[in-house]
């Protein structure tokens, strides 16, 4: 999203970077639901509240992503939504860094956390390789299933099919 924000308003590359940011955020959300939430539920006190807050944050981000993808680059709403997305994502990541990850470090031995991190990184590579069959660094049209659904829905469908675990979720939780 920062790449989109760094480009001049109206630059045609912004749409490709916006789409790439959408895919990244959806992938992050699915991985969090698939790997992180079960780990939290297994050993962290007040896990249901933590997971519910995460699901709520992801639902709000998803709604913004869906609205964002429907906006043309010259639509003032495109940049307004981008600003809201940046703010929400930064706040969510900071909250995880400050609170959730600390609790996970207290609940699990380092080796287990390393295994969890490795599993998440491998799953992310698989998600991104499927979404971007050529190279994930190039904001090209994602290799997502063709349909009339929006990018968020298509990405969720793809990543849900790749998930090794069927964790319950709202849409993106």
Tab-separated table of C-alpha atoms in Angstrom:
chain	number	residue	atom	x	y	z
A	1	UNK	CA	0.000	0.000	0.000
A	2	UNK	CA	2.895	2.314	0.638
A	3	UNK	CA	4.002	1.810	-2.972
A	4	UNK	CA	0.579	2.976	-4.128
A	5	UNK	CA	0.744	5.939	-1.795
A	6	UNK	CA	4.255	6.884	-2.987
A	7	UNK	CA	3.216	7.158	-6.631
A	8	UNK	CA	1.769	10.420	-7.913
A	9	UNK	CA	-2.005	10.575	-7.867
A	10	UNK	CA	-3.376	9.513	-11.228
A	11	UNK	CA	-0.316	7.392	-12.116
A	12	UNK	CA	-1.583	4.350	-14.011
A	13	UNK	CA	0.705	2.020	-12.018
A	14	UNK	CA	-1.264	2.755	-8.873
A	15	UNK	CA	-4.057	0.303	-9.826
A	16	UNK	CA	-1.629	-2.593	-10.254
A	17	UNK	CA	-0.001	-1.820	-6.907
A	18	UNK	CA	-3.424	-1.425	-5.295
A	19	UNK	CA	-4.404	-4.861	-6.562
A	20	UNK	CA	-1.102	-6.329	-5.341
A	21	UNK	CA	-1.661	-4.769	-1.902
A	22	UNK	CA	-5.150	-6.255	-1.810
A	23	UNK	CA	-3.795	-9.725	-2.570
A	24	UNK	CA	-1.107	-9.341	0.118
A	25	UNK	CA	-3.620	-8.250	2.753
A	26	UNK	CA	-6.040	-11.060	1.965
A	27	UNK	CA	-3.189	-13.583	2.064
A	28	UNK	CA	-2.058	-12.182	5.411
A	29	UNK	CA	-5.558	-12.488	6.781
A	30	UNK	CA	-6.057	-16.070	5.650
A	31	UNK	CA	-2.673	-17.086	7.058
A	32	UNK	CA	-3.457	-15.401	10.341
A	33	UNK	CA	-6.734	-17.302	10.552
A	34	UNK	CA	-5.183	-20.590	9.513
A	35	UNK	CA	-2.044	-20.534	11.651
A	36	UNK	CA	-2.000	-17.767	14.224
A	37	UNK	CA	-5.554	-17.976	15.560
A	38	UNK	CA	-5.352	-21.722	16.361
A	39	UNK	CA	-2.058	-21.106	18.190
A	40	UNK	CA	-3.662	-18.292	20.169
A	41	UNK	CA	-6.705	-20.413	20.994
A	42	UNK	CA	-4.523	-23.285	22.193
A	43	UNK	CA	-2.490	-21.422	24.806
A	44	UNK	CA	-3.259	-17.733	25.222
A	45	UNK	CA	-5.592	-16.494	27.938
A	46	UNK	CA	-8.637	-14.614	26.684
A	47	UNK	CA	-8.085	-16.168	23.242
A	48	UNK	CA	-11.693	-15.896	22.081
A	49	UNK	CA	-11.667	-12.136	22.657
A	50	UNK	CA	-8.328	-11.743	20.890
A	51	UNK	CA	-9.437	-13.792	17.890
A	52	UNK	CA	-12.786	-11.982	17.729
A	53	UNK	CA	-11.014	-8.608	17.689
A	54	UNK	CA	-8.779	-9.858	14.889
A	55	UNK	CA	-11.770	-11.079	12.911
A	56	UNK	CA	-13.502	-7.745	13.386
A	57	UNK	CA	-10.416	-5.809	12.261
A	58	UNK	CA	-10.063	-8.016	9.203
A	59	UNK	CA	-13.735	-7.605	8.319
A	60	UNK	CA	-13.361	-3.808	8.425
A	61	UNK	CA	-10.219	-3.973	6.288
A	62	UNK	CA	-11.939	-6.310	3.832
A	63	UNK	CA	-14.874	-3.913	3.477
A	64	UNK	CA	-12.447	-1.076	2.726
A	65	UNK	CA	-10.557	-3.243	0.221
A	66	UNK	CA	-13.772	-4.070	-1.613
A	67	UNK	CA	-14.735	-0.406	-1.722
A	68	UNK	CA	-11.198	0.566	-2.789
A	69	UNK	CA	-11.055	-1.869	-5.682
A	70	UNK	CA	-14.284	-0.433	-7.083
A	71	UNK	CA	-12.828	3.077	-7.288
A	72	UNK	CA	-11.180	4.570	-10.352
A	73	UNK	CA	-7.728	6.097	-9.891
A	74	UNK	CA	-9.086	9.602	-10.497
A	75	UNK	CA	-11.892	9.116	-7.976
A	76	UNK	CA	-11.086	11.125	-4.815
A	77	UNK	CA	-12.425	8.168	-2.833
A	78	UNK	CA	-9.500	6.038	-4.045
A	79	UNK	CA	-7.004	8.095	-2.044
A	80	UNK	CA	-9.360	8.614	0.894
A	81	UNK	CA	-9.810	4.845	1.214
A	82	UNK	CA	-6.074	4.269	0.745
A	83	UNK	CA	-5.418	6.596	3.681
A	84	UNK	CA	-7.977	4.725	5.816
A	85	UNK	CA	-6.479	1.360	4.846
A	86	UNK	CA	-2.953	2.481	5.702
A	87	UNK	CA	-4.132	3.756	9.071
A	88	UNK	CA	-6.097	0.579	9.926
A	89	UNK	CA	-3.375	-1.813	8.785
A	90	UNK	CA	-0.651	0.075	10.652
A	91	UNK	CA	-2.779	0.147	13.799
A	92	UNK	CA	-3.518	-3.585	13.492
A	93	UNK	CA	0.145	-4.507	12.974
A	94	UNK	CA	1.283	-2.302	15.851
A	95	UNK	CA	-1.305	-3.896	18.133
A	96	UNK	CA	-0.113	-7.362	17.185
A	97	UNK	CA	3.519	-6.412	17.720
A	98	UNK	CA	2.871	-4.759	21.079
A	99	UNK	CA	0.376	-7.200	22.566
A	100	UNK	CA	-0.336	-10.435	20.743
A	101	UNK	CA	3.180	-11.504	19.823
A	102	UNK	CA	4.378	-10.812	23.355
A	103	UNK	CA	1.663	-13.121	24.692
A	104	UNK	CA	2.576	-15.805	22.169
A	105	UNK	CA	6.246	-15.601	23.191
A	106	UNK	CA	5.175	-16.162	26.784
A	107	UNK	CA	2.901	-19.083	25.864
A	108	UNK	CA	5.196	-21.084	23.571
A	109	UNK	CA	8.816	-22.182	23.520
A	110	UNK	CA	11.003	-20.479	20.922
A	111	UNK	CA	11.317	-23.648	18.852
A	112	UNK	CA	7.557	-23.947	18.486
A	113	UNK	CA	7.280	-20.312	17.457
A	114	UNK	CA	10.056	-20.821	14.900
A	115	UNK	CA	8.136	-23.787	13.461
A	116	UNK	CA	4.977	-21.698	13.311
A	117	UNK	CA	6.853	-18.899	11.563
A	118	UNK	CA	8.345	-21.324	9.056
A	119	UNK	CA	4.921	-22.803	8.292
A	120	UNK	CA	3.454	-19.333	7.774
A	121	UNK	CA	6.314	-18.252	5.484
A	122	UNK	CA	5.968	-21.412	3.388
A	123	UNK	CA	2.209	-20.991	3.103
A	124	UNK	CA	2.680	-17.347	2.130
A	125	UNK	CA	5.083	-18.326	-0.637
A	126	UNK	CA	2.531	-20.821	-1.913
A	127	UNK	CA	-0.249	-18.226	-1.803
A	128	UNK	CA	1.797	-15.608	-3.610
A	129	UNK	CA	3.138	-18.071	-6.191
A	130	UNK	CA	-0.422	-19.046	-7.009
A	131	UNK	CA	-1.611	-15.444	-7.154
A	132	UNK	CA	1.399	-14.298	-9.187
A	133	UNK	CA	2.642	-17.223	-11.277
A	134	UNK	CA	5.529	-15.252	-12.807
A	135	UNK	CA	7.029	-13.085	-10.083
A	136	UNK	CA	5.464	-11.511	-6.972
A	137	UNK	CA	7.625	-8.379	-7.291
A	138	UNK	CA	5.936	-7.335	-10.512
A	139	UNK	CA	2.483	-5.861	-10.023
A	140	UNK	CA	0.954	-7.725	-12.961
A	141	UNK	CA	-2.530	-9.091	-13.219
A	142	UNK	CA	-2.780	-11.758	-10.531
A	143	UNK	CA	-3.226	-15.355	-11.646
A	144	UNK	CA	-6.476	-15.594	-9.759
A	145	UNK	CA	-9.556	-17.543	-10.788
A	146	UNK	CA	-11.564	-15.771	-13.459
A	147	UNK	CA	-15.018	-14.679	-12.362
A	148	UNK	CA	-17.254	-11.674	-12.081
A	149	UNK	CA	-16.452	-11.435	-8.375
A	150	UNK	CA	-14.174	-8.683	-7.165
A	151	UNK	CA	-10.493	-9.124	-6.437
A	152	UNK	CA	-11.044	-9.607	-2.694
A	153	UNK	CA	-13.543	-12.436	-3.276
A	154	UNK	CA	-11.402	-14.116	-5.923
A	155	UNK	CA	-8.320	-13.915	-3.711
A	156	UNK	CA	-10.220	-15.303	-0.729
A	157	UNK	CA	-11.438	-18.177	-2.897
A	158	UNK	CA	-7.940	-18.981	-4.107
A	159	UNK	CA	-6.298	-18.779	-0.697
A	160	UNK	CA	-9.094	-20.703	0.986
A	161	UNK	CA	-8.529	-23.533	-1.492
A	162	UNK	CA	-4.808	-23.536	-0.613
A	163	UNK	CA	-5.381	-23.613	3.146
A	164	UNK	CA	-4.220	-26.778	4.849
A	165	UNK	CA	-6.579	-26.178	7.765
A	166	UNK	CA	-10.213	-25.184	7.575
A	167	UNK	CA	-10.272	-22.705	10.437
A	168	UNK	CA	-13.582	-20.976	11.028
A	169	UNK	CA	-13.733	-17.410	9.904
A	170	UNK	CA	-15.990	-14.535	9.108
A	171	UNK	CA	-14.770	-13.781	5.643
A	172	UNK	CA	-11.183	-12.777	6.284
A	173	UNK	CA	-10.842	-13.259	10.013
